[in-house]
Tab-separated table of C-alpha atoms in Angstrom:
chain	number	residue	atom	x	y	z
A	1	MET	CA	215.407	156.320	143.517
A	2	GLY	CA	212.202	154.328	144.184
A	3	PHE	CA	212.140	150.540	144.366
A	4	PHE	CA	210.320	150.293	141.046
A	5	ASP	CA	212.959	152.379	139.215
A	6	LYS	CA	215.664	150.353	140.891
A	7	ILE	CA	214.191	147.090	139.579
A	8	LYS	CA	214.183	148.448	136.031
A	9	ARG	CA	217.740	149.759	136.301
A	10	ALA	CA	219.295	146.853	138.149
A	11	PHE	CA	221.810	144.808	136.213
A	12	THR	CA	221.397	146.906	133.046
A	13	GLY	CA	224.714	148.694	133.459
A	14	GLU	CA	223.010	151.749	134.965
A	15	GLU	CA	223.102	150.307	138.466
A	16	LYS	CA	226.733	149.436	139.170
A	17	THR	CA	227.819	150.294	142.682
A	18	GLU	CA	230.073	148.780	145.320
A	19	GLU	CA	226.969	147.032	146.699
A	20	VAL	CA	226.495	145.006	143.513
A	21	GLU	CA	228.025	141.876	145.095
A	22	VAL	CA	225.440	141.865	147.904
A	23	GLN	CA	222.670	142.594	145.407
A	24	GLU	CA	223.770	139.620	143.316
A	25	LYS	CA	223.614	137.464	146.467
A	26	TYR	CA	219.983	138.548	146.943
A	27	ASP	CA	219.331	137.927	143.255
A	28	LYS	CA	220.663	134.371	143.547
A	29	GLY	CA	219.025	133.763	146.942
A	30	LEU	CA	215.593	134.755	145.651
A	31	GLU	CA	215.880	132.865	142.355
A	32	LYS	CA	213.421	130.088	143.342
A	33	THR	CA	210.816	132.584	144.565
A	34	ARG	CA	211.160	134.750	141.466
A	35	LYS	CA	210.934	131.771	139.120
A	36	THR	CA	207.836	130.390	140.878
A	37	PHE	CA	206.164	133.804	140.957
A	38	GLY	CA	206.888	134.246	137.233
A	39	GLU	CA	205.471	130.798	136.456
A	40	ARG	CA	202.307	131.575	138.442
A	41	MET	CA	201.854	134.823	136.519
A	42	ASN	CA	202.382	133.097	133.155
A	43	GLU	CA	199.844	130.416	134.093
A	44	LEU	CA	197.335	133.048	135.209
A	45	PHE	CA	197.560	134.984	131.940
A	46	ALA	CA	197.508	131.803	129.837
A	47	ASN	CA	194.120	130.906	131.369
A	48	PHE	CA	192.435	134.269	130.814
A	49	ARG	CA	191.794	136.126	127.579
A	50	THR	CA	190.128	139.048	129.318
A	51	VAL	CA	190.686	140.838	132.617
A	52	ASP	CA	187.289	140.135	134.170
A	53	GLU	CA	185.964	139.318	137.654
A	54	ASP	CA	187.053	135.668	137.331
A	55	PHE	CA	190.569	136.910	136.539
A	56	PHE	CA	190.690	138.972	139.751
A	57	GLU	CA	189.462	136.053	141.842
A	58	GLU	CA	192.134	133.836	140.333
A	59	LEU	CA	194.754	136.567	140.888
A	60	GLU	CA	193.831	136.650	144.586
A	61	GLU	CA	194.357	132.865	144.805
A	62	THR	CA	197.645	133.169	142.896
A	63	LEU	CA	198.991	135.805	145.285
A	64	ILE	CA	197.922	133.813	148.348
A	65	GLY	CA	199.690	130.806	146.803
A	66	ALA	CA	202.809	132.956	146.366
A	67	ASP	CA	202.882	133.460	150.170
A	68	VAL	CA	202.431	137.220	150.070
A	69	GLY	CA	199.751	136.782	152.753
A	70	PHE	CA	195.950	136.785	152.756
A	71	GLU	CA	195.527	140.474	153.636
A	72	THR	CA	198.167	141.545	151.105
A	73	ALA	CA	196.550	139.475	148.328
A	74	ILE	CA	193.122	141.043	148.937
A	75	GLN	CA	194.607	144.547	149.171
A	76	ILE	CA	196.558	144.164	145.907
A	77	THR	CA	193.614	142.657	144.014
A	78	GLU	CA	191.254	145.428	145.141
A	79	SER	CA	193.771	148.102	144.272
A	80	LEU	CA	194.403	146.533	140.865
A	81	ARG	CA	190.700	146.496	140.003
A	82	GLN	CA	190.734	150.310	140.227
A	83	GLU	CA	194.061	150.638	138.412
A	84	VAL	CA	193.024	148.464	135.461
A	85	LYS	CA	189.877	150.552	134.991
A	86	LEU	CA	191.873	153.758	135.281
A	87	ARG	CA	194.525	152.711	132.791
A	88	ASN	CA	192.112	150.737	130.631
A	89	ALA	CA	194.801	148.045	130.747
A	90	LYS	CA	193.943	144.956	128.729
A	91	LYS	CA	197.224	143.437	127.597
A	92	PRO	CA	198.874	140.841	129.870
A	93	ALA	CA	202.170	142.794	129.986
A	94	GLU	CA	200.387	145.947	131.192
A	95	VAL	CA	198.440	144.056	133.837
A	96	GLN	CA	201.473	142.068	135.065
A	97	ASN	CA	203.514	145.262	135.413
A	98	ALA	CA	200.637	146.876	137.289
A	99	ILE	CA	200.536	143.894	139.705
A	100	ILE	CA	204.256	144.187	140.421
A	101	GLU	CA	203.998	147.966	140.784
A	102	LYS	CA	201.218	147.528	143.336
A	103	LEU	CA	203.205	144.941	145.305
A	104	VAL	CA	206.273	147.198	145.337
A	105	ASP	CA	204.248	150.293	146.261
A	106	LEU	CA	202.594	148.489	149.163
A	107	TYR	CA	205.932	147.064	150.314
A	108	GLU	CA	207.533	150.516	150.203
A	109	GLN	CA	204.606	152.173	151.950
A	110	GLU	CA	204.575	149.625	154.814
A	111	GLY	CA	208.340	150.062	155.272
A	112	ILE	CA	208.220	153.801	156.029
A	113	ASN	CA	210.034	154.471	159.337
A	114	GLU	CA	211.088	150.808	159.528
A	115	VAL	CA	214.579	150.302	160.992
A	116	ASN	CA	216.304	147.285	159.456
A	117	GLU	CA	219.737	147.836	161.026
A	118	LEU	CA	220.695	146.062	164.240
A	119	ASN	CA	220.739	148.314	167.305
A	120	ILE	CA	224.458	148.044	168.143
A	121	GLN	CA	225.826	150.241	170.946
A	122	GLU	CA	228.859	152.271	169.930
A	123	ASP	CA	230.215	152.158	173.482
A	124	GLY	CA	229.733	149.336	175.933
A	125	LEU	CA	227.921	146.022	175.681
A	126	THR	CA	225.179	145.117	173.173
A	127	VAL	CA	222.983	142.180	174.225
A	128	ILE	CA	221.033	140.370	171.492
A	129	LEU	CA	218.462	137.778	172.547
A	130	PHE	CA	217.429	135.122	169.994
A	131	VAL	CA	214.027	133.412	170.190
A	132	GLY	CA	212.291	130.947	167.866
A	133	VAL	CA	211.113	127.354	167.641
A	134	ASN	CA	213.572	124.478	167.329
A	135	GLY	CA	214.835	123.674	163.852
A	136	VAL	CA	214.524	127.123	162.253
A	137	GLY	CA	218.283	127.777	162.125
A	138	LYS	CA	218.508	129.839	165.318
A	139	THR	CA	221.791	128.436	166.652
A	140	THR	CA	223.367	128.520	163.175
A	141	SER	CA	222.349	132.175	162.742
A	142	ILE	CA	223.886	133.059	166.118
A	143	GLY	CA	227.118	131.303	165.146
A	144	LYS	CA	227.311	133.090	161.782
A	145	LEU	CA	226.620	136.461	163.393
A	146	ALA	CA	229.294	135.812	166.047
A	147	HIS	CA	231.772	135.058	163.262
A	148	GLN	CA	230.906	138.308	161.461
A	149	PHE	CA	231.190	140.460	164.600
A	150	LYS	CA	234.515	138.798	165.469
A	151	ASN	CA	235.809	139.594	161.962
A	152	GLU	CA	234.858	143.230	162.540
A	153	GLY	CA	237.246	143.248	165.490
A	154	LYS	CA	234.593	143.056	168.212
A	155	LYS	CA	234.935	141.097	171.438
A	156	VAL	CA	232.048	138.600	171.280
A	157	LEU	CA	230.538	136.114	173.743
A	158	MET	CA	227.725	133.591	173.240
A	159	ALA	CA	225.393	132.217	175.920
A	160	ALA	CA	223.909	128.708	175.534
A	161	ALA	CA	220.611	129.382	177.350
A	162	ASP	CA	218.683	126.678	175.471
A	163	THR	CA	219.507	124.290	178.310
A	164	PHE	CA	216.621	121.912	177.575
A	165	ARG	CA	218.364	120.438	174.558
A	166	ALA	CA	221.896	119.153	175.059
A	167	GLY	CA	222.196	119.207	171.270
A	168	ALA	CA	221.632	122.968	171.182
A	169	ILE	CA	224.415	123.564	173.708
A	170	ASP	CA	226.807	121.289	171.786
A	171	GLN	CA	225.901	122.942	168.471
A	172	LEU	CA	226.621	126.420	169.861
A	173	VAL	CA	229.963	125.202	171.255
A	174	VAL	CA	230.897	123.900	167.778
A	175	TRP	CA	230.009	127.294	166.275
A	176	GLY	CA	232.044	128.966	169.024
A	177	GLU	CA	235.067	126.923	167.965
A	178	ARG	CA	234.530	127.776	164.295
A	179	ALA	CA	234.144	131.484	164.999
A	180	GLY	CA	236.825	131.675	167.702
A	181	VAL	CA	234.219	132.923	170.198
A	182	GLU	CA	233.797	131.717	173.788
A	183	VAL	CA	230.484	130.100	174.761
A	184	VAL	CA	229.146	130.464	178.303
A	185	ARG	CA	227.261	127.277	179.122
A	186	GLY	CA	225.689	125.335	181.987
A	187	LYS	CA	224.498	121.776	182.442
A	188	ALA	CA	221.783	120.376	180.198
A	189	GLY	CA	218.446	120.805	181.975
A	190	GLY	CA	219.800	123.623	184.143
A	191	ASP	CA	218.319	127.087	184.704
A	192	PRO	CA	218.623	129.177	181.493
A	193	ALA	CA	218.536	132.443	183.497
A	194	ALA	CA	221.576	131.269	185.528
A	195	VAL	CA	223.539	130.783	182.298
A	196	VAL	CA	222.543	134.279	181.154
A	197	TYR	CA	223.582	135.738	184.537
A	198	ASP	CA	227.022	134.112	184.222
A	199	ALA	CA	227.315	135.383	180.636
A	200	MET	CA	226.395	138.960	181.669
A	201	GLU	CA	228.971	138.902	184.480
A	202	LYS	CA	231.655	137.564	182.144
A	203	ALA	CA	230.774	140.070	179.392
A	204	LYS	CA	231.070	142.973	181.824
A	205	ALA	CA	234.295	141.689	183.412
A	206	GLU	CA	235.928	141.156	180.004
A	207	GLN	CA	234.503	144.372	178.517
A	208	ALA	CA	232.859	142.462	175.663
A	209	ASP	CA	231.182	144.381	172.847
A	210	ILE	CA	228.521	141.804	171.941
A	211	LEU	CA	226.680	139.092	173.869
A	212	LEU	CA	224.511	136.744	171.771
A	213	VAL	CA	222.001	134.691	173.787
A	214	ASP	CA	220.414	131.472	172.474
A	215	THR	CA	217.082	130.507	174.104
A	216	ALA	CA	214.710	127.521	174.051
A	217	GLY	CA	211.824	127.529	171.595
A	218	ARG	CA	209.098	125.311	172.988
A	219	LEU	CA	206.161	127.274	171.583
A	220	GLN	CA	203.743	124.420	172.307
A	221	ASN	CA	204.033	125.398	175.975
A	222	LYS	CA	203.605	129.146	175.638
A	223	VAL	CA	203.127	129.962	179.339
A	224	ASN	CA	206.372	128.251	180.400
A	225	LEU	CA	208.236	129.799	177.492
A	226	MET	CA	206.919	133.276	178.302
A	227	ASN	CA	207.895	132.907	181.974
A	228	GLU	CA	211.353	131.685	180.993
A	229	LEU	CA	211.955	134.573	178.577
A	230	GLU	CA	210.670	137.071	181.150
A	231	LYS	CA	213.077	135.667	183.754
A	232	ILE	CA	215.996	135.886	181.302
A	233	LYS	CA	215.108	139.509	180.513
A	234	ARG	CA	214.882	140.379	184.223
A	235	VAL	CA	218.359	138.932	184.798
A	236	ILE	CA	219.757	140.930	181.852
A	237	GLN	CA	218.068	144.176	182.936
A	238	ARG	CA	219.192	143.829	186.536
A	239	GLU	CA	222.759	143.980	185.231
A	240	MET	CA	222.045	146.413	182.411
A	241	PRO	CA	218.677	148.266	182.442
A	242	ASP	CA	218.600	149.242	178.744
A	243	ALA	CA	219.310	145.700	177.490
A	244	PRO	CA	218.613	143.570	175.534
A	245	GLN	CA	219.077	145.977	172.638
A	246	GLU	CA	217.452	143.446	170.287
A	247	THR	CA	215.130	140.473	170.731
A	248	LEU	CA	215.292	138.727	167.379
A	249	LEU	CA	212.780	136.099	166.307
A	250	VAL	CA	214.320	133.532	163.945
A	251	LEU	CA	211.948	132.144	161.290
A	252	ASP	CA	212.494	129.512	158.608
A	253	ALA	CA	211.419	131.067	155.283
A	254	THR	CA	210.766	127.617	153.776
A	255	THR	CA	207.742	127.185	156.083
A	256	GLY	CA	205.888	130.139	154.499
A	257	GLN	CA	202.589	130.814	156.255
A	258	ASN	CA	203.645	128.676	159.251
A	259	ALA	CA	206.419	131.222	159.825
A	260	MET	CA	203.725	133.922	159.926
A	261	ILE	CA	201.766	131.968	162.554
A	262	GLN	CA	204.925	131.534	164.658
A	263	ALA	CA	205.691	135.255	164.347
A	264	LYS	CA	202.189	136.180	165.558
A	265	GLN	CA	202.487	133.807	168.533
A	266	PHE	CA	205.935	134.999	169.562
A	267	LYS	CA	204.844	138.614	169.155
A	268	GLU	CA	202.129	137.894	171.739
A	269	THR	CA	204.605	136.116	174.018
A	270	THR	CA	207.566	138.486	174.037
A	271	ASP	CA	208.689	141.922	172.927
A	272	VAL	CA	210.177	141.033	169.528
A	273	THR	CA	212.189	143.894	167.973
A	274	GLY	CA	212.995	142.258	164.631
A	275	LEU	CA	213.218	139.089	162.559
A	276	VAL	CA	215.931	136.842	161.193
A	277	LEU	CA	214.661	135.005	158.110
A	278	THR	CA	216.716	131.873	157.387
A	279	LYS	CA	216.927	129.607	154.295
A	280	LEU	CA	215.536	132.230	151.924
A	281	ASP	CA	217.728	130.743	149.172
A	282	GLY	CA	216.185	127.286	149.614
A	283	THR	CA	212.557	128.224	149.089
A	284	ALA	CA	210.034	129.624	146.632
A	285	LYS	CA	208.269	131.335	149.563
A	286	GLY	CA	210.262	134.607	149.642
A	287	GLY	CA	206.975	136.492	149.259
A	288	ILE	CA	206.561	135.905	153.010
A	289	VAL	CA	208.637	139.057	153.596
A	290	LEU	CA	205.855	141.096	151.940
A	291	ALA	CA	203.279	139.439	154.218
A	292	ILE	CA	205.388	140.014	157.345
A	293	ARG	CA	205.863	143.694	156.572
A	294	ASN	CA	202.223	144.273	155.641
A	295	GLU	CA	200.534	142.215	158.350
A	296	LEU	CA	202.920	142.125	161.317
A	297	HIS	CA	204.861	145.387	160.965
A	298	LEU	CA	208.004	143.743	162.283
A	299	PRO	CA	211.281	144.698	160.595
A	300	VAL	CA	213.418	141.972	159.038
A	301	LYS	CA	216.958	142.551	160.336
A	302	LEU	CA	218.932	139.635	158.862
A	303	VAL	CA	218.383	137.112	156.049
A	304	GLY	CA	220.018	133.776	155.279
A	305	LEU	CA	220.932	133.700	151.585
A	306	GLY	CA	223.079	130.564	151.537
A	307	GLU	CA	224.720	127.912	153.690
A	308	GLY	CA	228.144	129.559	153.951
A	309	ILE	CA	229.385	131.229	157.122
A	310	ASP	CA	229.228	134.627	155.361
A	311	ASP	CA	225.753	134.146	153.892
A	312	LEU	CA	223.799	135.732	156.743
A	313	GLU	CA	223.255	139.244	155.374
A	314	PRO	CA	221.849	142.449	156.880
A	315	PHE	CA	218.401	142.873	155.343
A	316	ASP	CA	218.327	145.467	152.583
A	317	PRO	CA	214.771	146.294	151.396
A	318	ASN	CA	215.996	147.609	148.024
A	319	ASP	CA	218.120	144.558	147.265
A	320	PHE	CA	215.273	142.282	148.376
A	321	VAL	CA	212.754	143.882	146.031
A	322	VAL	CA	215.201	143.785	143.120
A	323	GLY	CA	215.935	140.106	143.830
A	324	LEU	CA	212.234	139.286	144.022
A	325	PHE	CA	210.985	141.008	140.873
A	326	LYS	CA	213.993	141.477	138.566
A	327	GLY	CA	213.181	140.159	135.123
A	328	LEU	CA	209.445	139.892	135.771
A	329	LEU	CA	208.618	143.300	134.314
A	330	LYS	CA	207.322	142.884	130.763
A	331	GLU	CA	208.047	145.067	127.782
A	332	GLU	CA	204.807	146.792	126.918
A	333	GLU	CA	204.041	147.099	123.222
């Protein structure tokens, strides 16, 4: 079933599966984005009696304002110009549905061959490195993930390699206590790579399944950050050549286009394998996922859909698209 069919069938009684609970979490988490997007569409159609060139220019601005990204907005508007001519669509409901169809089609097309699942080793140790600027929810995401892995019966360790902020070490230790997971730590201001070395040794000695590594996020000093991350990776690979299995960039969804800028900068700095998008429930900027997929071609691996310890969810493209557009399709007369 395509995304577009899934939107139409979701929550109508036709789409009742065991995954409905997760889908409802996405639906709730994307409520602000959906409401804002709907309001923008209503405003757009209230201002235009005809679908003319001014309408398309305004549509472009509306989409950019909805944080779907500059390139995406231009692509959708251009594509819609052709579609409207082809269909001879004049009524607002027809045009709105065509806009959503185009967004979904583009989203689906850009996601071909995208792997959203975490690369977890079935046997042996999986090392997951977390990068991202301070304040995006990096340490919290690591703590929540540790809790989830522990509940799955895995032996988990965390490494506090953001040694430049004593607060980051303390915060990870608190999460370790909550999750019942040991945190390998050093002194504040110490060498992050030394902490990672100790964590790798401990993980191997204790036959751990998962090692989650927190790192510093001082993007304003890109050269130092790049050198630090390179050193950490060298230490990991000396102990385990095929690690880290994931290098996840944590972004705060509430920052919208700033998150895109951070993603571009980190992509230049290190070999990012996927994204963790936090605070999606607290923003109207959920359209940023469309921009990320279309412009950066980085897979979203995890999303924060609430403040609870269980509200960090594996990213599901279908559930995301349903949560984003459910209820926005109009009945055409």
